[in-house]
Amino acid sequence: MTTLNFITSNKNKLAEVRAILGGVIDVQNEVVDVPEIQGTIEEIAKAKCSHAAKAVGGPVLTEDTALEFLALKGLPGPYIKSFLEALGHEGLNKMLDSFESRGAEAVCTFAFSLGPGSEPILFQGRTEGTIVRPRGAANFGWDPIFEHGGKTYAEMTKEEKNKISHRYKALVKLQQWLAEQQP
């Protein structure tokens, strides 16, 4: 396989995937309206991928990101996008103000399908961190409030983030799997 069709409308995610995988495989992009279902991270990732494969009529790669607060037993998890839209960075912080732990885990799940009817294969990466008051540029989701190694994702250069992020870790697993598929 020399090309992957990454289904996303998020230009930042597309740029990160291309930066991490670009030297190995050609990452194409298509936008497909995928329904947001409720479930576990894995259930959501598989449903999104299956829907995209059916819509495209061929192989696809999809991605779903979650942010799990340890004090809230995993919430907001895969619903972080809705929580962020409703509460903003400060509101997400306020959710943790009455807890001792501000620990969090960033989770990225890529799902690959060979096409309609093919069971999606999951590649998941996790990065532990802490929820902090916003620092850095607010141009990519919850990056300003997720701290790892003393910096928020928003304070890191793209190169720094792409070496340690949950997305990077998931893509390394995908890359290894793709290499194993080569004859």
C-alpha positions as a LaTeX table, in Angstrom:
\begin{tabular}{lrrr}
\hline
Residue & $x$ (\AA) & $y$ (\AA) & $z$ (\AA) \\
\hline
Met1 & 0.00 & 0.00 & 0.00 \\
Thr2 & 1.44 & 3.35 & $-1.02$ \\
Thr3 & $-1.56$ & 5.62 & $-0.35$ \\
Leu4 & $-3.94$ & 6.10 & 2.59 \\
Asn5 & $-7.26$ & 7.93 & 2.27 \\
Phe6 & $-7.56$ & 9.80 & 5.59 \\
Ile7 & $-11.14$ & 10.86 & 6.23 \\
Thr8 & $-11.15$ & 14.15 & 8.16 \\
Ser9 & $-12.31$ & 17.72 & 7.83 \\
Asn10 & $-9.82$ & 18.86 & 10.49 \\
Lys11 & $-6.86$ & 20.49 & 8.73 \\
Asn12 & $-4.72$ & 20.36 & 11.90 \\
Lys13 & $-5.18$ & 16.58 & 12.21 \\
Leu14 & $-4.44$ & 16.16 & 8.51 \\
Ala15 & $-1.23$ & 18.20 & 8.86 \\
Glu16 & $-0.08$ & 16.13 & 11.86 \\
Val17 & $-0.79$ & 12.82 & 10.13 \\
Arg18 & 1.06 & 13.95 & 7.01 \\
Ala19 & 3.99 & 15.22 & 9.11 \\
Ile20 & 4.28 & 11.89 & 10.94 \\
Leu21 & 3.50 & 9.44 & 8.10 \\
Gly22 & 4.39 & 11.51 & 5.03 \\
Gly23 & 7.85 & 10.02 & 4.61 \\
Val24 & 6.41 & 6.50 & 4.57 \\
Ile25 & 3.09 & 6.70 & 2.76 \\
Asp26 & 1.15 & 9.21 & 0.67 \\
Val27 & $-1.71$ & 10.53 & 2.82 \\
Gln28 & $-4.68$ & 11.59 & 0.71 \\
Asn29 & $-7.70$ & 13.32 & 2.21 \\
Glu30 & $-11.42$ & 13.11 & 1.73 \\
Val31 & $-14.20$ & 14.67 & 3.79 \\
Val32 & $-17.14$ & 12.42 & 4.63 \\
Asp33 & $-20.00$ & 13.39 & 6.93 \\
Val34 & $-19.77$ & 10.72 & 9.63 \\
Pro35 & $-22.47$ & 10.40 & 12.28 \\
Glu36 & $-21.40$ & 10.90 & 15.89 \\
Ile37 & $-22.58$ & 7.89 & 17.88 \\
Gln38 & $-22.39$ & 7.24 & 21.61 \\
Gly39 & $-20.29$ & 4.41 & 22.99 \\
Thr40 & $-16.77$ & 3.53 & 24.02 \\
Ile41 & $-13.80$ & 5.03 & 22.24 \\
Glu42 & $-13.36$ & 1.76 & 20.33 \\
Glu43 & $-17.04$ & 1.43 & 19.36 \\
Ile44 & $-17.12$ & 5.00 & 18.08 \\
Ala45 & $-13.88$ & 4.53 & 16.10 \\
Lys46 & $-15.14$ & 1.33 & 14.44 \\
Ala47 & $-18.55$ & 2.81 & 13.58 \\
Lys48 & $-16.99$ & 5.95 & 12.10 \\
Cys49 & $-14.56$ & 3.90 & 9.99 \\
Ser50 & $-17.24$ & 1.47 & 8.75 \\
His51 & $-19.48$ & 4.37 & 7.75 \\
Ala52 & $-16.65$ & 6.14 & 5.92 \\
Ala53 & $-15.61$ & 2.96 & 4.07 \\
Lys54 & $-19.19$ & 2.49 & 2.89 \\
Ala55 & $-19.49$ & 6.15 & 1.83 \\
Val56 & $-16.18$ & 6.10 & $-0.05$ \\
Gly57 & $-16.56$ & 2.58 & $-1.41$ \\
Gly58 & $-13.00$ & 1.63 & $-0.58$ \\
Pro59 & $-10.16$ & 1.67 & 1.95 \\
Val60 & $-10.17$ & 4.45 & 4.55 \\
Leu61 & $-8.38$ & 5.65 & 7.63 \\
Thr62 & $-10.35$ & 7.53 & 10.29 \\
Glu63 & $-9.36$ & 9.00 & 13.62 \\
Asp64 & $-11.12$ & 9.72 & 16.87 \\
Thr65 & $-9.63$ & 11.61 & 19.78 \\
Ala66 & $-10.60$ & 11.46 & 23.43 \\
Leu67 & $-9.49$ & 13.29 & 26.56 \\
Glu68 & $-10.06$ & 11.33 & 29.74 \\
Phe69 & $-10.03$ & 13.07 & 33.13 \\
Leu70 & $-8.90$ & 10.59 & 35.79 \\
Ala71 & $-11.00$ & 12.24 & 38.53 \\
Leu72 & $-14.11$ & 11.84 & 36.35 \\
Lys73 & $-13.40$ & 8.17 & 35.58 \\
Gly74 & $-12.71$ & 8.85 & 31.91 \\
Leu75 & $-15.12$ & 11.67 & 31.10 \\
Pro76 & $-15.36$ & 13.62 & 28.87 \\
Gly77 & $-13.56$ & 10.90 & 26.88 \\
Pro78 & $-14.73$ & 10.63 & 23.27 \\
Tyr79 & $-17.19$ & 13.49 & 23.88 \\
Ile80 & $-14.43$ & 16.05 & 24.45 \\
Lys81 & $-15.35$ & 17.99 & 21.32 \\
Ser82 & $-18.89$ & 18.64 & 22.61 \\
Phe83 & $-17.64$ & 19.44 & 26.13 \\
Leu84 & $-15.05$ & 21.88 & 24.73 \\
Glu85 & $-17.64$ & 23.60 & 22.51 \\
Ala86 & $-20.07$ & 23.96 & 25.44 \\
Leu87 & $-17.63$ & 24.85 & 28.23 \\
Gly88 & $-14.42$ & 26.15 & 26.68 \\
His89 & $-10.97$ & 25.68 & 28.21 \\
Glu90 & $-11.86$ & 27.41 & 31.49 \\
Gly91 & $-15.06$ & 25.39 & 31.89 \\
Leu92 & $-13.16$ & 22.13 & 31.43 \\
Asn93 & $-10.74$ & 23.27 & 34.13 \\
Lys94 & $-13.60$ & 24.20 & 36.47 \\
Met95 & $-14.95$ & 20.65 & 36.16 \\
Leu96 & $-11.81$ & 19.49 & 38.02 \\
Asp97 & $-11.52$ & 22.30 & 40.57 \\
Ser98 & $-13.11$ & 20.30 & 43.41 \\
Phe99 & $-10.91$ & 17.23 & 42.81 \\
Glu100 & $-7.38$ & 16.55 & 44.01 \\
Ser101 & $-6.35$ & 14.94 & 40.74 \\
Arg102 & $-6.01$ & 16.94 & 37.54 \\
Gly103 & $-4.50$ & 13.93 & 35.78 \\
Ala104 & $-5.67$ & 13.15 & 32.27 \\
Glu105 & $-4.96$ & 10.86 & 29.38 \\
Ala106 & $-5.07$ & 11.93 & 25.76 \\
Val107 & $-6.25$ & 9.04 & 23.57 \\
Cys108 & $-6.07$ & 8.77 & 19.80 \\
Thr109 & $-7.66$ & 5.88 & 17.96 \\
Phe110 & $-7.06$ & 5.38 & 14.26 \\
Ala111 & $-9.30$ & 2.89 & 12.48 \\
Phe112 & $-8.38$ & 1.36 & 9.12 \\
Ser113 & $-10.77$ & $-0.50$ & 6.87 \\
Leu114 & $-10.04$ & $-2.20$ & 3.55 \\
Gly115 & $-13.51$ & $-1.19$ & 2.38 \\
Pro116 & $-17.24$ & $-1.75$ & 2.88 \\
Gly117 & $-17.96$ & $-4.81$ & 5.00 \\
Ser118 & $-14.36$ & $-5.13$ & 6.21 \\
Glu119 & $-13.90$ & $-5.11$ & 9.99 \\
Pro120 & $-11.92$ & $-1.99$ & 11.01 \\
Ile121 & $-8.51$ & $-2.50$ & 12.61 \\
Leu122 & $-7.73$ & $-0.16$ & 15.52 \\
Phe123 & $-4.43$ & 1.53 & 16.38 \\
Gln124 & $-4.51$ & 3.40 & 19.68 \\
Gly125 & $-2.04$ & 5.74 & 21.34 \\
Arg126 & $-2.21$ & 7.24 & 24.82 \\
Thr127 & $-0.28$ & 10.07 & 26.47 \\
Glu128 & $-0.57$ & 10.86 & 30.16 \\
Gly129 & $-0.70$ & 14.47 & 31.27 \\
Thr130 & $-2.33$ & 17.06 & 33.47 \\
Ile131 & $-5.17$ & 19.50 & 32.90 \\
Val132 & $-3.91$ & 23.06 & 33.47 \\
Arg133 & $-5.17$ & 26.59 & 32.94 \\
Pro134 & $-4.84$ & 27.49 & 29.22 \\
Arg135 & $-1.35$ & 28.29 & 27.98 \\
Gly136 & $-0.18$ & 28.75 & 24.40 \\
Ala137 & $-2.03$ & 29.35 & 21.16 \\
Ala138 & $-5.69$ & 28.30 & 21.19 \\
Asn139 & $-5.85$ & 27.12 & 17.59 \\
Phe140 & $-6.12$ & 23.34 & 18.02 \\
Gly141 & $-8.83$ & 22.01 & 20.30 \\
Trp142 & $-7.81$ & 21.34 & 23.88 \\
Asp143 & $-4.05$ & 21.63 & 23.28 \\
Pro144 & $-3.76$ & 24.72 & 25.57 \\
Ile145 & $-4.97$ & 22.82 & 28.66 \\
Phe146 & $-3.18$ & 19.46 & 28.25 \\
Glu147 & 0.28 & 19.51 & 29.80 \\
His148 & 2.91 & 16.82 & 29.32 \\
Gly149 & 6.54 & 17.18 & 30.38 \\
Gly150 & 6.10 & 20.74 & 31.67 \\
Lys151 & 4.55 & 22.18 & 28.51 \\
Thr152 & 1.05 & 22.20 & 27.10 \\
Tyr153 & 0.62 & 20.75 & 23.64 \\
Ala154 & $-0.07$ & 24.35 & 22.52 \\
Glu155 & 3.31 & 25.52 & 23.87 \\
Met156 & 5.20 & 22.78 & 22.02 \\
Thr157 & 6.53 & 23.12 & 18.52 \\
Lys158 & 4.82 & 20.87 & 15.99 \\
Glu159 & 7.95 & 18.74 & 15.92 \\
Glu160 & 7.99 & 18.35 & 19.74 \\
Lys161 & 4.32 & 17.42 & 19.88 \\
Asn162 & 4.63 & 15.01 & 16.94 \\
Lys163 & 7.29 & 13.03 & 18.84 \\
Ile164 & 5.28 & 12.38 & 22.03 \\
Ser165 & 1.59 & 12.85 & 21.32 \\
His166 & $-1.21$ & 10.32 & 21.54 \\
Arg167 & $-1.65$ & 10.72 & 17.77 \\
Tyr168 & 2.03 & 9.98 & 17.14 \\
Lys169 & 1.88 & 6.83 & 19.28 \\
Ala170 & $-1.17$ & 5.54 & 17.40 \\
Leu171 & 0.42 & 6.32 & 14.03 \\
Val172 & 3.59 & 4.42 & 14.99 \\
Lys173 & 1.42 & 1.34 & 15.54 \\
Leu174 & $-0.31$ & 1.91 & 12.19 \\
Gln175 & 3.06 & 2.36 & 10.49 \\
Gln176 & 4.35 & $-0.92$ & 11.96 \\
Trp177 & 1.22 & $-2.73$ & 10.80 \\
Leu178 & 1.52 & $-1.27$ & 7.29 \\
Ala179 & 5.16 & $-2.40$ & 7.11 \\
Glu180 & 4.09 & $-5.94$ & 8.06 \\
Gln181 & 1.57 & $-5.95$ & 5.19 \\
Gln182 & 4.29 & $-5.42$ & 2.58 \\
Pro183 & 5.22 & $-8.59$ & 0.65 \\
\hline
\end{tabular}
